[in-house]
Structures are given as C-alpha cells and as structure tokens.
C-alpha cells in the first residue's frame, strides 16, 4: 500500500497492481524481455481534462494530452525509483504511448507493453466496444503508464461490471 499511496500523492488518479502472470497481451513481447525477473506491474492512471478535450481548439486539447503524457512519464520514473529504494528490487518504468518499436516486423504498431491490457489486469477497467479501457470512475478519459517490478504483488480484483453502455458514441465518432 505504500507504493499505491506514493503514486496517488505524486499525481496518479488511480493505481492498480497486477501479477505478471495475470498480464496477457496477444501482440506485445513477453515482459521478461524488458525486465527478466519481472513479477508484477504497477499501473498508474491519469484522467484527462474534460474542458480541454471538449474544446473546439485542438491546440488546447493537444496541450492537455501532452501534459498528461509528461506527468505520467515522470511519475512512472519516480515510482520505479521509489520501488527500488523501498524494496531493493529492480523496477522499470514503461512510457505512455511512446516510444514505439519502429523496427520490422512491428513497424510502430505495437508498444513494448500494452497499457490497456495491463490496466485491465490491474483492476482499473474493462475493454469497451472501442477497444479502449473504460474506468469505473473516469470512463475512457484516462491514460495509463506502468512500472514493471521484481517485487511480487498480488493482482487487484478485476472489474467485472460491463461498463460499456452500447451507446455507440465511439462508433459514431470514429472516422
């Protein structure tokens, strides 16, 4: 709980834990290719700013998105350092969305860790029709980052509620 408390104190809106064995992503590399002794993931979620997202000025929306990414990237690094100092185990922060592997055969299409699958495994939400995570409190207006660690942590309970209302707003708004 010290890790969760610290992550919330530095700006994460939600924090979940997942045992590495509970993480399953069909297209990303094995977690052990990043951290050979990985046992767990600490997943951090950051809500978006509704006012910025709903603004007709795209610069405002992009500025907010860049701020979310910077905060989550920095906090991932800080949480990894906190875990290493507190537990004397290795930890590796996973960046939100970037950088992507641009080498063949993936050509930038897949991240090193699927943060959506990590969030679901850590009990932070469920997949919606739009293939994004729907968080019980923030809906889809949330981004994630994670920290891989050698520290053995039990997975938080997964969300079992069907949070997708089949409103089709994601389908109607998709180009």
PDB file of C-alpha atoms in Angstrom:
ATOM      1  CA  UNK A   1       0.000   0.000   0.000  1.00  0.00           C
ATOM      2  CA  UNK A   2       2.998   2.326   0.379  1.00  0.00           C
ATOM      3  CA  UNK A   3       3.521   2.202  -3.381  1.00  0.00           C
ATOM      4  CA  UNK A   4      -0.138   2.978  -4.103  1.00  0.00           C
ATOM      5  CA  UNK A   5      -0.164   5.838  -1.598  1.00  0.00           C
ATOM      6  CA  UNK A   6       3.035   7.338  -3.030  1.00  0.00           C
ATOM      7  CA  UNK A   7       1.759   7.145  -6.631  1.00  0.00           C
ATOM      8  CA  UNK A   8      -1.507   8.852  -5.675  1.00  0.00           C
ATOM      9  CA  UNK A   9       0.379  11.543  -3.743  1.00  0.00           C
ATOM     10  CA  UNK A  10       2.507  12.474  -6.760  1.00  0.00           C
ATOM     11  CA  UNK A  11      -0.450  12.791  -9.113  1.00  0.00           C
ATOM     12  CA  UNK A  12      -1.841   9.471 -10.312  1.00  0.00           C
ATOM     13  CA  UNK A  13      -5.631   9.360 -10.197  1.00  0.00           C
ATOM     14  CA  UNK A  14      -5.879   5.563  -9.932  1.00  0.00           C
ATOM     15  CA  UNK A  15      -3.335   2.847  -9.163  1.00  0.00           C
ATOM     16  CA  UNK A  16      -3.635  -0.893  -9.624  1.00  0.00           C
ATOM     17  CA  UNK A  17      -1.387  -3.919  -9.212  1.00  0.00           C
ATOM     18  CA  UNK A  18      -1.171  -6.973 -11.436  1.00  0.00           C
ATOM     19  CA  UNK A  19       0.905 -10.099 -11.099  1.00  0.00           C
ATOM     20  CA  UNK A  20       2.939 -10.565 -14.278  1.00  0.00           C
ATOM     21  CA  UNK A  21       1.250 -13.951 -14.769  1.00  0.00           C
ATOM     22  CA  UNK A  22      -2.136 -12.175 -14.994  1.00  0.00           C
ATOM     23  CA  UNK A  23      -0.991  -9.842 -17.785  1.00  0.00           C
ATOM     24  CA  UNK A  24      -1.882 -11.165 -21.222  1.00  0.00           C
ATOM     25  CA  UNK A  25      -1.457  -9.238 -24.440  1.00  0.00           C
ATOM     26  CA  UNK A  26      -1.592 -11.148 -27.718  1.00  0.00           C
ATOM     27  CA  UNK A  27       0.760  -8.894 -29.673  1.00  0.00           C
ATOM     28  CA  UNK A  28       3.353  -7.391 -27.352  1.00  0.00           C
ATOM     29  CA  UNK A  29       6.639  -9.010 -26.351  1.00  0.00           C
ATOM     30  CA  UNK A  30       6.975 -11.038 -23.163  1.00  0.00           C
ATOM     31  CA  UNK A  31       7.530  -8.806 -20.122  1.00  0.00           C
ATOM     32  CA  UNK A  32      10.731 -10.738 -19.352  1.00  0.00           C
ATOM     33  CA  UNK A  33      12.312  -9.242 -22.498  1.00  0.00           C
ATOM     34  CA  UNK A  34      12.144  -5.888 -20.697  1.00  0.00           C
ATOM     35  CA  UNK A  35      12.857  -6.944 -17.113  1.00  0.00           C
ATOM     36  CA  UNK A  36      13.996 -10.580 -16.859  1.00  0.00           C
ATOM     37  CA  UNK A  37      12.928 -11.025 -13.219  1.00  0.00           C
ATOM     38  CA  UNK A  38       9.565  -9.261 -13.541  1.00  0.00           C
ATOM     39  CA  UNK A  39       6.911 -10.491 -11.129  1.00  0.00           C
ATOM     40  CA  UNK A  40       4.407  -7.616 -11.104  1.00  0.00           C
ATOM     41  CA  UNK A  41       3.121  -4.488 -12.771  1.00  0.00           C
ATOM     42  CA  UNK A  42       2.132  -1.282 -11.029  1.00  0.00           C
ATOM     43  CA  UNK A  43      -0.310   0.522 -13.319  1.00  0.00           C
ATOM     44  CA  UNK A  44      -0.948   4.245 -12.946  1.00  0.00           C
ATOM     45  CA  UNK A  45      -3.944   6.022 -14.490  1.00  0.00           C
ATOM     46  CA  UNK A  46      -4.380   9.715 -15.215  1.00  0.00           C
ATOM     47  CA  UNK A  47      -7.735  11.245 -16.042  1.00  0.00           C
ATOM     48  CA  UNK A  48      -7.997  13.667 -18.922  1.00  0.00           C
ATOM     49  CA  UNK A  49      -9.144  17.248 -18.513  1.00  0.00           C
ATOM     50  CA  UNK A  50     -12.726  17.371 -19.779  1.00  0.00           C
ATOM     51  CA  UNK A  51     -12.576  21.075 -20.623  1.00  0.00           C
ATOM     52  CA  UNK A  52      -9.516  20.636 -22.815  1.00  0.00           C
ATOM     53  CA  UNK A  53     -10.792  17.502 -24.544  1.00  0.00           C
ATOM     54  CA  UNK A  54     -14.132  19.129 -25.309  1.00  0.00           C
ATOM     55  CA  UNK A  55     -12.558  22.385 -26.548  1.00  0.00           C
ATOM     56  CA  UNK A  56     -13.004  23.142 -30.229  1.00  0.00           C
ATOM     57  CA  UNK A  57      -9.444  24.497 -30.184  1.00  0.00           C
ATOM     58  CA  UNK A  58      -7.266  21.476 -30.973  1.00  0.00           C
ATOM     59  CA  UNK A  59      -4.144  23.188 -29.584  1.00  0.00           C
ATOM     60  CA  UNK A  60      -5.814  23.239 -26.164  1.00  0.00           C
ATOM     61  CA  UNK A  61      -6.711  19.553 -26.395  1.00  0.00           C
ATOM     62  CA  UNK A  62      -3.193  18.642 -27.547  1.00  0.00           C
ATOM     63  CA  UNK A  63      -1.564  20.721 -24.814  1.00  0.00           C
ATOM     64  CA  UNK A  64      -3.601  18.847 -22.235  1.00  0.00           C
ATOM     65  CA  UNK A  65      -2.703  15.475 -23.775  1.00  0.00           C
ATOM     66  CA  UNK A  66       0.994  16.360 -23.797  1.00  0.00           C
ATOM     67  CA  UNK A  67       0.739  17.403 -20.138  1.00  0.00           C
ATOM     68  CA  UNK A  68      -0.894  14.094 -19.229  1.00  0.00           C
ATOM     69  CA  UNK A  69       1.835  12.184 -21.035  1.00  0.00           C
ATOM     70  CA  UNK A  70       4.619  14.193 -19.375  1.00  0.00           C
ATOM     71  CA  UNK A  71       3.112  13.768 -15.902  1.00  0.00           C
ATOM     72  CA  UNK A  72       2.603  10.049 -16.390  1.00  0.00           C
ATOM     73  CA  UNK A  73       6.095   9.542 -17.843  1.00  0.00           C
ATOM     74  CA  UNK A  74       7.747  11.432 -14.991  1.00  0.00           C
ATOM     75  CA  UNK A  75       5.668   9.691 -12.335  1.00  0.00           C
ATOM     76  CA  UNK A  76       6.418   6.267 -13.807  1.00  0.00           C
ATOM     77  CA  UNK A  77      10.105   7.036 -13.388  1.00  0.00           C
ATOM     78  CA  UNK A  78       9.576   8.307  -9.831  1.00  0.00           C
ATOM     79  CA  UNK A  79       7.522   5.263  -8.828  1.00  0.00           C
ATOM     80  CA  UNK A  80      10.210   2.940 -10.247  1.00  0.00           C
ATOM     81  CA  UNK A  81      12.848   4.747  -8.166  1.00  0.00           C
ATOM     82  CA  UNK A  82      10.572   4.608  -5.107  1.00  0.00           C
ATOM     83  CA  UNK A  83      10.097   0.833  -5.509  1.00  0.00           C
ATOM     84  CA  UNK A  84      13.819   0.214  -5.937  1.00  0.00           C
ATOM     85  CA  UNK A  85      14.703   2.317  -2.895  1.00  0.00           C
ATOM     86  CA  UNK A  86      11.920   0.903  -0.715  1.00  0.00           C
ATOM     87  CA  UNK A  87      12.223  -2.771  -1.631  1.00  0.00           C
ATOM     88  CA  UNK A  88      15.762  -3.193  -3.015  1.00  0.00           C
ATOM     89  CA  UNK A  89      14.264  -4.885  -6.106  1.00  0.00           C
ATOM     90  CA  UNK A  90      14.577  -3.801  -9.734  1.00  0.00           C
ATOM     91  CA  UNK A  91      11.859  -1.762 -11.420  1.00  0.00           C
ATOM     92  CA  UNK A  92      11.466  -0.448 -14.973  1.00  0.00           C
ATOM     93  CA  UNK A  93       9.090   2.369 -15.967  1.00  0.00           C
ATOM     94  CA  UNK A  94       7.031   1.934 -19.140  1.00  0.00           C
ATOM     95  CA  UNK A  95       6.348   5.123 -21.083  1.00  0.00           C
ATOM     96  CA  UNK A  96       2.803   6.040 -22.109  1.00  0.00           C
ATOM     97  CA  UNK A  97       2.235   5.560 -25.839  1.00  0.00           C
ATOM     98  CA  UNK A  98       5.830   6.354 -26.857  1.00  0.00           C
ATOM     99  CA  UNK A  99       8.448   5.337 -27.844  1.00  0.00           C
ATOM    100  CA  UNK A 100       7.212   2.590 -30.105  1.00  0.00           C
ATOM    101  CA  UNK A 101       9.417  -0.013 -31.709  1.00  0.00           C
ATOM    102  CA  UNK A 102       9.797   1.093 -35.350  1.00  0.00           C
ATOM    103  CA  UNK A 103      11.786  -1.996 -36.377  1.00  0.00           C
ATOM    104  CA  UNK A 104      10.302  -4.703 -38.637  1.00  0.00           C
ATOM    105  CA  UNK A 105       8.034  -6.570 -38.273  1.00  0.00           C
ATOM    106  CA  UNK A 106       6.059  -4.370 -35.850  1.00  0.00           C
ATOM    107  CA  UNK A 107       6.807  -1.024 -37.574  1.00  0.00           C
ATOM    108  CA  UNK A 108       5.494   1.042 -34.659  1.00  0.00           C
ATOM    109  CA  UNK A 109       2.163  -0.739 -34.451  1.00  0.00           C
ATOM    110  CA  UNK A 110       2.691  -2.293 -31.019  1.00  0.00           C
ATOM    111  CA  UNK A 111       4.098  -0.899 -27.807  1.00  0.00           C
ATOM    112  CA  UNK A 112       6.530  -2.772 -25.596  1.00  0.00           C
ATOM    113  CA  UNK A 113       3.729  -3.258 -23.059  1.00  0.00           C
ATOM    114  CA  UNK A 114       0.013  -2.972 -23.795  1.00  0.00           C
ATOM    115  CA  UNK A 115      -1.047  -0.493 -21.163  1.00  0.00           C
ATOM    116  CA  UNK A 116      -4.696  -1.301 -21.903  1.00  0.00           C
ATOM    117  CA  UNK A 117      -4.155  -4.975 -21.089  1.00  0.00           C
ATOM    118  CA  UNK A 118      -2.058  -4.002 -18.061  1.00  0.00           C
ATOM    119  CA  UNK A 119      -4.841  -1.705 -16.775  1.00  0.00           C
ATOM    120  CA  UNK A 120      -7.443  -4.435 -17.181  1.00  0.00           C
ATOM    121  CA  UNK A 121      -5.214  -6.961 -15.369  1.00  0.00           C
ATOM    122  CA  UNK A 122      -4.652  -4.437 -12.552  1.00  0.00           C
ATOM    123  CA  UNK A 123      -8.375  -3.914 -11.992  1.00  0.00           C
ATOM    124  CA  UNK A 124      -8.527  -0.409 -13.426  1.00  0.00           C
ATOM    125  CA  UNK A 125     -11.222  -1.038 -16.020  1.00  0.00           C
ATOM    126  CA  UNK A 126     -12.636  -3.167 -18.803  1.00  0.00           C
ATOM    127  CA  UNK A 127     -12.372  -3.100 -22.580  1.00  0.00           C
ATOM    128  CA  UNK A 128     -15.198  -1.253 -24.303  1.00  0.00           C
ATOM    129  CA  UNK A 129     -16.557  -1.622 -27.793  1.00  0.00           C
ATOM    130  CA  UNK A 130     -13.950   0.939 -28.924  1.00  0.00           C
ATOM    131  CA  UNK A 131     -11.174  -1.383 -27.666  1.00  0.00           C
ATOM    132  CA  UNK A 132     -10.088   1.149 -25.052  1.00  0.00           C
ATOM    133  CA  UNK A 133     -10.283   0.759 -21.302  1.00  0.00           C
ATOM    134  CA  UNK A 134     -13.369   2.097 -19.556  1.00  0.00           C
ATOM    135  CA  UNK A 135     -12.535   3.004 -15.967  1.00  0.00           C
ATOM    136  CA  UNK A 136     -15.418   2.904 -13.449  1.00  0.00           C
ATOM    137  CA  UNK A 137     -14.760   6.494 -12.334  1.00  0.00           C
ATOM    138  CA  UNK A 138     -13.303   8.262 -15.385  1.00  0.00           C
ATOM    139  CA  UNK A 139     -14.737   6.312 -18.289  1.00  0.00           C
ATOM    140  CA  UNK A 140     -12.425   6.334 -21.302  1.00  0.00           C
ATOM    141  CA  UNK A 141     -10.993   9.746 -20.464  1.00  0.00           C
ATOM    142  CA  UNK A 142      -7.888   8.196 -18.924  1.00  0.00           C
ATOM    143  CA  UNK A 143      -4.360   7.273 -19.951  1.00  0.00           C
ATOM    144  CA  UNK A 144      -2.096   4.715 -18.338  1.00  0.00           C
ATOM    145  CA  UNK A 145       1.526   4.014 -17.684  1.00  0.00           C
ATOM    146  CA  UNK A 146       3.127   1.165 -15.788  1.00  0.00           C
ATOM    147  CA  UNK A 147       6.151   0.072 -13.836  1.00  0.00           C
ATOM    148  CA  UNK A 148       7.463  -3.471 -14.114  1.00  0.00           C
ATOM    149  CA  UNK A 149       8.991  -4.750 -10.894  1.00  0.00           C
ATOM    150  CA  UNK A 150      10.646  -7.819  -9.449  1.00  0.00           C
ATOM    151  CA  UNK A 151       8.543  -7.264  -6.335  1.00  0.00           C
ATOM    152  CA  UNK A 152       5.850  -9.949  -6.046  1.00  0.00           C
ATOM    153  CA  UNK A 153       2.475  -8.202  -5.776  1.00  0.00           C
ATOM    154  CA  UNK A 154      -0.955  -9.774  -5.847  1.00  0.00           C
ATOM    155  CA  UNK A 155      -3.300  -8.602  -8.577  1.00  0.00           C
ATOM    156  CA  UNK A 156      -6.076  -6.234  -7.587  1.00  0.00           C
ATOM    157  CA  UNK A 157      -9.547  -7.617  -8.323  1.00  0.00           C
ATOM    158  CA  UNK A 158     -10.514  -7.146 -11.951  1.00  0.00           C
ATOM    159  CA  UNK A 159     -13.533  -5.072 -12.896  1.00  0.00           C
ATOM    160  CA  UNK A 160     -16.379  -7.431 -13.731  1.00  0.00           C
ATOM    161  CA  UNK A 161     -19.108  -4.862 -14.437  1.00  0.00           C
ATOM    162  CA  UNK A 162     -19.974  -4.269 -18.078  1.00  0.00           C
ATOM    163  CA  UNK A 163     -19.214  -0.550 -18.245  1.00  0.00           C
ATOM    164  CA  UNK A 164     -19.874  -0.217 -21.966  1.00  0.00           C
ATOM    165  CA  UNK A 165     -23.427   1.059 -22.386  1.00  0.00           C
ATOM    166  CA  UNK A 166     -23.532   0.287 -26.129  1.00  0.00           C
ATOM    167  CA  UNK A 167     -24.343   3.964 -26.723  1.00  0.00           C
ATOM    168  CA  UNK A 168     -22.345   3.794 -29.978  1.00  0.00           C
ATOM    169  CA  UNK A 169     -20.834   7.255 -29.444  1.00  0.00           C
ATOM    170  CA  UNK A 170     -17.397   5.782 -30.078  1.00  0.00           C
ATOM    171  CA  UNK A 171     -18.611   4.127 -33.287  1.00  0.00           C
ATOM    172  CA  UNK A 172     -20.428   7.268 -34.488  1.00  0.00           C
ATOM    173  CA  UNK A 173     -17.414   9.457 -33.719  1.00  0.00           C
ATOM    174  CA  UNK A 174     -14.849   7.183 -35.320  1.00  0.00           C
ATOM    175  CA  UNK A 175     -13.555   8.327 -38.700  1.00  0.00           C
TER     176      UNK A 175
END
